[in-house]
C-alpha cells in the first residue's frame, strides 16, 4: 500500500523514522519518490589494467597490512592486495570505529574513487567495503547502486534497504493506475523499479530525467498539478478580496526613510502591485528577480500598504534562517512607522509563540514573518489581507486554497504575492500557471560592480586561502562553501568541518564560523547572526546559505569542488556576494578530473552574471550524474517533475487533466491526493 507508514519498512526504527519525518517522508509512497541523485555502477569489477586515477573503481582483494599512522588525528591505513595491484585504503577519524575495519587476511570488495598520494601510491579514501569472507559472500549486484539525496545522517545502505522493501510491498499491492492506459507503457511499479533498481546503461537517461520511467512519473505529477489548478480556478472564479485603500501615506514615509531610492524597475513593479492591491479581486502575482535584485523592499512596501489599509500581512519563507533574516530586514523598516512586525517559526519559544498568536488574533500585530508553519499552526488572523511568499515560484495553488480558510470574512480572499529568484522564462510560466500575473526585476540596484569570478585548480588551494586570510585581516568578510557530503560514503569531497578546522589552524587570528545542515536551527542561527554582525570573518558553510542570505559586507567567496554544481546553483551561491557597493570576487576551486560539460559550466559561470542566461545554459550543460541536485537542498518544489526540464510535458499534462476531468472524474481527487497530498494536508486541516 502506498500509504503504509515508513516505520513498517525494513530497518526503519524510531530514530530513522523521526529523521525521515523531518524531511517530509511519512509513507511508503513518499519514500519511493525520494529519487536517486545519481548511480554508481558496482555491477562489475575493474580489471587491473583499467585502474585509473580519478575514476570510480571496484576491486576485490585481501588485506595484507593494517597500520595506524601517528598523527594528531588518527589515520588508519589498510593495504589491499589484489590480482596485479596493491591499493592503500585510508580512513580518517576512525578511532571510534577502528574495530569494525577488516583485519589482515580478510577478503573484501571495495568501491571508491582512485587517488594517488604524494608518495605515488594508489589510494582509496573511505571506500565502501563488502566483506567476502562469510559463508555466502554476496555476489556482485546486477542493478546499479542508487545514491540518494541525504536524509539527515541516515546511511545510504539503510535508505536502499528500506526502498527495496518498499518496492517489494508495492509489487504485492500495486497502486491504482489513474492515467488513461493508452498514454504510457509503464505501470507505476515498473517505473519506480526502473528508477531505484536501475539497469546498467540507464544511468544517464535516469539522471537527466529523459528516461521513460521518469517522464511517466513527471507526466502524472504535472497532470495532478493541472487538476489542482483547475479546481482552484473554479473555486476562485468569483472570489473577492478586500480592496486595500490606505488611509495614510506610510509607503511614502518608508521610501523616504530608505537609505537608497528605488530603481526604475522597482518603481514599475511597485505600481503593478499597488494597482492589484486596490482591486476587490485578489492579487495573484509572481515577482521574479535575480538574486540581489532587491525584491524584499517591494514586500515591505506591499506590507505597509496593507497595514495602512487596516489589514494584516503574513510573509513566509522556506527556511527558518530566511524567515529570521527577512524579519531582521523588515522590522527596522516597518516599526518606525508604527507597524508592529513579529517573527514566528516552529522553533520560536513557546511563550513567544503564544504571545505572537494572541497578537495575531487580536490584530495588534500587523505583519507576521515566518516559515510555512504560519499556515500549519493554529494561527487565527484578525483580518489577513495580504500574503507574501518568498523564494517560491510554484504558483501557490496550495497557498491560495489555504488562504481561503484563513481569510476572515466569508468569501474574502487575501492578496497573494509570490517572489522568486529562480528565473522561469515568462512564456513558460504563463502557459503553465495560467492566471498568474508576472513582474520581473531585470536590473540590479545601482552601484553594484560585477563579481570578479576566477576558476582555479584545487592544487592552489593554499594560495587561495592565504589571499582570503589577508583580505579578512583587512576587514573583508568571506564565505567558503563546501558540498554537503553525507550523501555517499565514497564521494571524495572536502568535508565542511575538516575545511573549517584546516582554516582555523592555519590562520589562528581568523574568526571562523561553521554552518551546515546538521546543526540545530538555533546553532545555525547563532552562527549566521554572528557573521551578519561582523563577529566572524569567515563562514565555512554547505549550500544551506544558498537562498536569500544577505550580508552586504561579505565580498569574497570560495566554492570548493565547484565542478560538481549545476550552473543555476553556482549562480545562486555566487549571489551571496556582490550585494553591497564593494568589489566582490568569487573563486571557483575545481578538482581534476573535470568532464567536458564541467569545463563548459565553469566557463559559462565565469563569463555571465545573468541568471536567465545561466538557467538556460544549465539545462543544456547538465552533465549526467555529476551535478549536485537542487533536490539536495530540500527546497525543490516538485517530487519528480522539473518545470524547465519537462517543458515538453506541459501541454500533454494540460490535455490529460482536461480529459480525466471529463471522462474519469473519480480519478481527480485520488490523483491530487497522491501527488500533492503532503502540501494539501494543512489546507484541509
Ligand atoms: P533579493 O531580490 O535577492 O531578495 P534583496 O531584497 O535582499 O534582494 O536586496 C539585496 C540588497 O540590495 C539589499 O542589501 C538591499 O537593501 C539592497 N537594495 C535593494 N534595492 C536597492 C536600491 N534601489 N538601491 C540600492 N540598494 C538596494
Ligand atoms: Mg530575497
mmCIF file of N, CA and C and ligand atoms in Angstrom, residues 260-263 266 290-296 445-446 448 550 552 579, ligand 1:
data_model
loop_
_atom_site.group_PDB
_atom_site.id
_atom_site.type_symbol
_atom_site.label_atom_id
_atom_site.label_comp_id
_atom_site.label_asym_id
_atom_site.label_seq_id
_atom_site.Cartn_x
_atom_site.Cartn_y
_atom_site.Cartn_z
ATOM 1 N N UNK A 260 18.299 54.154 0.283
ATOM 2 C CA UNK A 260 18.508 54.199 -1.173
ATOM 3 C C UNK A 260 17.204 54.610 -1.824
ATOM 4 N N UNK A 261 17.260 55.008 -3.081
ATOM 5 C CA UNK A 261 15.989 55.247 -3.760
ATOM 6 C C UNK A 261 15.694 54.076 -4.684
ATOM 7 N N UNK A 262 14.411 53.850 -4.912
ATOM 8 C CA UNK A 262 14.016 52.702 -5.723
ATOM 9 C C UNK A 262 14.528 52.870 -7.149
ATOM 10 N N UNK A 263 14.912 51.747 -7.742
ATOM 11 C CA UNK A 263 15.290 51.799 -9.157
ATOM 12 C C UNK A 263 14.015 51.952 -9.984
ATOM 13 N N UNK A 266 12.080 48.762 -9.853
ATOM 14 C CA UNK A 266 11.342 48.579 -8.601
ATOM 15 C C UNK A 266 10.098 49.467 -8.571
ATOM 16 N N UNK A 290 16.424 38.291 -10.116
ATOM 17 C CA UNK A 290 17.646 37.587 -9.829
ATOM 18 C C UNK A 290 18.073 37.833 -8.378
ATOM 19 N N UNK A 291 18.947 36.984 -7.864
ATOM 20 C CA UNK A 291 19.460 37.191 -6.509
ATOM 21 C C UNK A 291 20.041 38.594 -6.399
ATOM 22 N N UNK A 292 19.694 39.272 -5.315
ATOM 23 C CA UNK A 292 20.240 40.598 -5.076
ATOM 24 C C UNK A 292 19.574 41.707 -5.869
ATOM 25 N N UNK A 293 18.469 41.399 -6.536
ATOM 26 C CA UNK A 293 17.847 42.422 -7.372
ATOM 27 C C UNK A 293 16.956 43.357 -6.549
ATOM 28 N N UNK A 294 16.757 43.043 -5.287
ATOM 29 C CA UNK A 294 16.024 43.967 -4.423
ATOM 30 C C UNK A 294 14.529 43.714 -4.359
ATOM 31 N N UNK A 295 14.152 42.481 -4.093
ATOM 32 C CA UNK A 295 12.723 42.150 -4.013
ATOM 33 C C UNK A 295 12.145 42.475 -2.635
ATOM 34 N N UNK A 296 13.008 42.378 -1.607
ATOM 35 C CA UNK A 296 12.491 42.495 -0.248
ATOM 36 C C UNK A 296 11.779 43.824 -0.011
ATOM 37 N N UNK A 445 20.247 46.854 -8.383
ATOM 38 C CA UNK A 445 20.387 48.181 -7.778
ATOM 39 C C UNK A 445 21.699 48.824 -8.236
ATOM 40 N N UNK A 446 21.718 50.151 -8.313
ATOM 41 C CA UNK A 446 22.890 50.832 -8.846
ATOM 42 C C UNK A 446 24.098 50.660 -7.937
ATOM 43 N N UNK A 448 26.326 48.443 -8.083
ATOM 44 C CA UNK A 448 26.860 47.082 -7.991
ATOM 45 C C UNK A 448 27.931 46.884 -9.041
ATOM 46 N N UNK A 550 21.622 37.462 3.099
ATOM 47 C CA UNK A 550 22.059 38.806 2.725
ATOM 48 C C UNK A 550 23.030 39.412 3.738
ATOM 49 N N UNK A 552 25.753 42.207 3.122
ATOM 50 C CA UNK A 552 26.397 43.048 2.101
ATOM 51 C C UNK A 552 27.902 43.205 2.292
ATOM 52 N N UNK A 579 26.597 42.073 -2.950
ATOM 53 C CA UNK A 579 25.320 42.634 -2.516
ATOM 54 C C UNK A 579 25.477 44.031 -1.935
HETATM 55 P P1 LIG B 1 16.678 39.737 -3.305
HETATM 56 O O1 LIG B 1 15.971 40.158 -4.539
HETATM 57 O O2 LIG B 1 17.727 38.702 -3.593
HETATM 58 O O3 LIG B 1 15.757 39.340 -2.202
HETATM 59 P P2 LIG B 1 17.316 41.877 -1.528
HETATM 60 O O4 LIG B 1 15.960 42.423 -1.424
HETATM 61 O O5 LIG B 1 17.828 41.088 -0.375
HETATM 62 O O6 LIG B 1 17.493 41.029 -2.845
HETATM 63 O O7 LIG B 1 18.285 43.101 -1.853
HETATM 64 C C1 LIG B 1 19.669 42.951 -1.958
HETATM 65 C C2 LIG B 1 20.385 44.168 -1.396
HETATM 66 O O8 LIG B 1 20.155 45.303 -2.238
HETATM 67 C C3 LIG B 1 19.903 44.572 -0.028
HETATM 68 O O9 LIG B 1 21.027 44.881 0.757
HETATM 69 C C4 LIG B 1 19.022 45.778 -0.286
HETATM 70 O O10 LIG B 1 18.982 46.652 0.818
HETATM 71 C C5 LIG B 1 19.718 46.409 -1.472
HETATM 72 N N1 LIG B 1 18.841 47.218 -2.343
HETATM 73 C C6 LIG B 1 17.571 46.929 -2.711
HETATM 74 N N2 LIG B 1 17.086 47.884 -3.522
HETATM 75 C C7 LIG B 1 18.061 48.796 -3.691
HETATM 76 C C8 LIG B 1 18.183 50.045 -4.424
HETATM 77 N N3 LIG B 1 17.169 50.501 -5.153
HETATM 78 N N4 LIG B 1 19.346 50.703 -4.349
HETATM 79 C C9 LIG B 1 20.370 50.239 -3.600
HETATM 80 N N5 LIG B 1 20.333 49.102 -2.878
HETATM 81 C C10 LIG B 1 19.190 48.375 -2.924
#
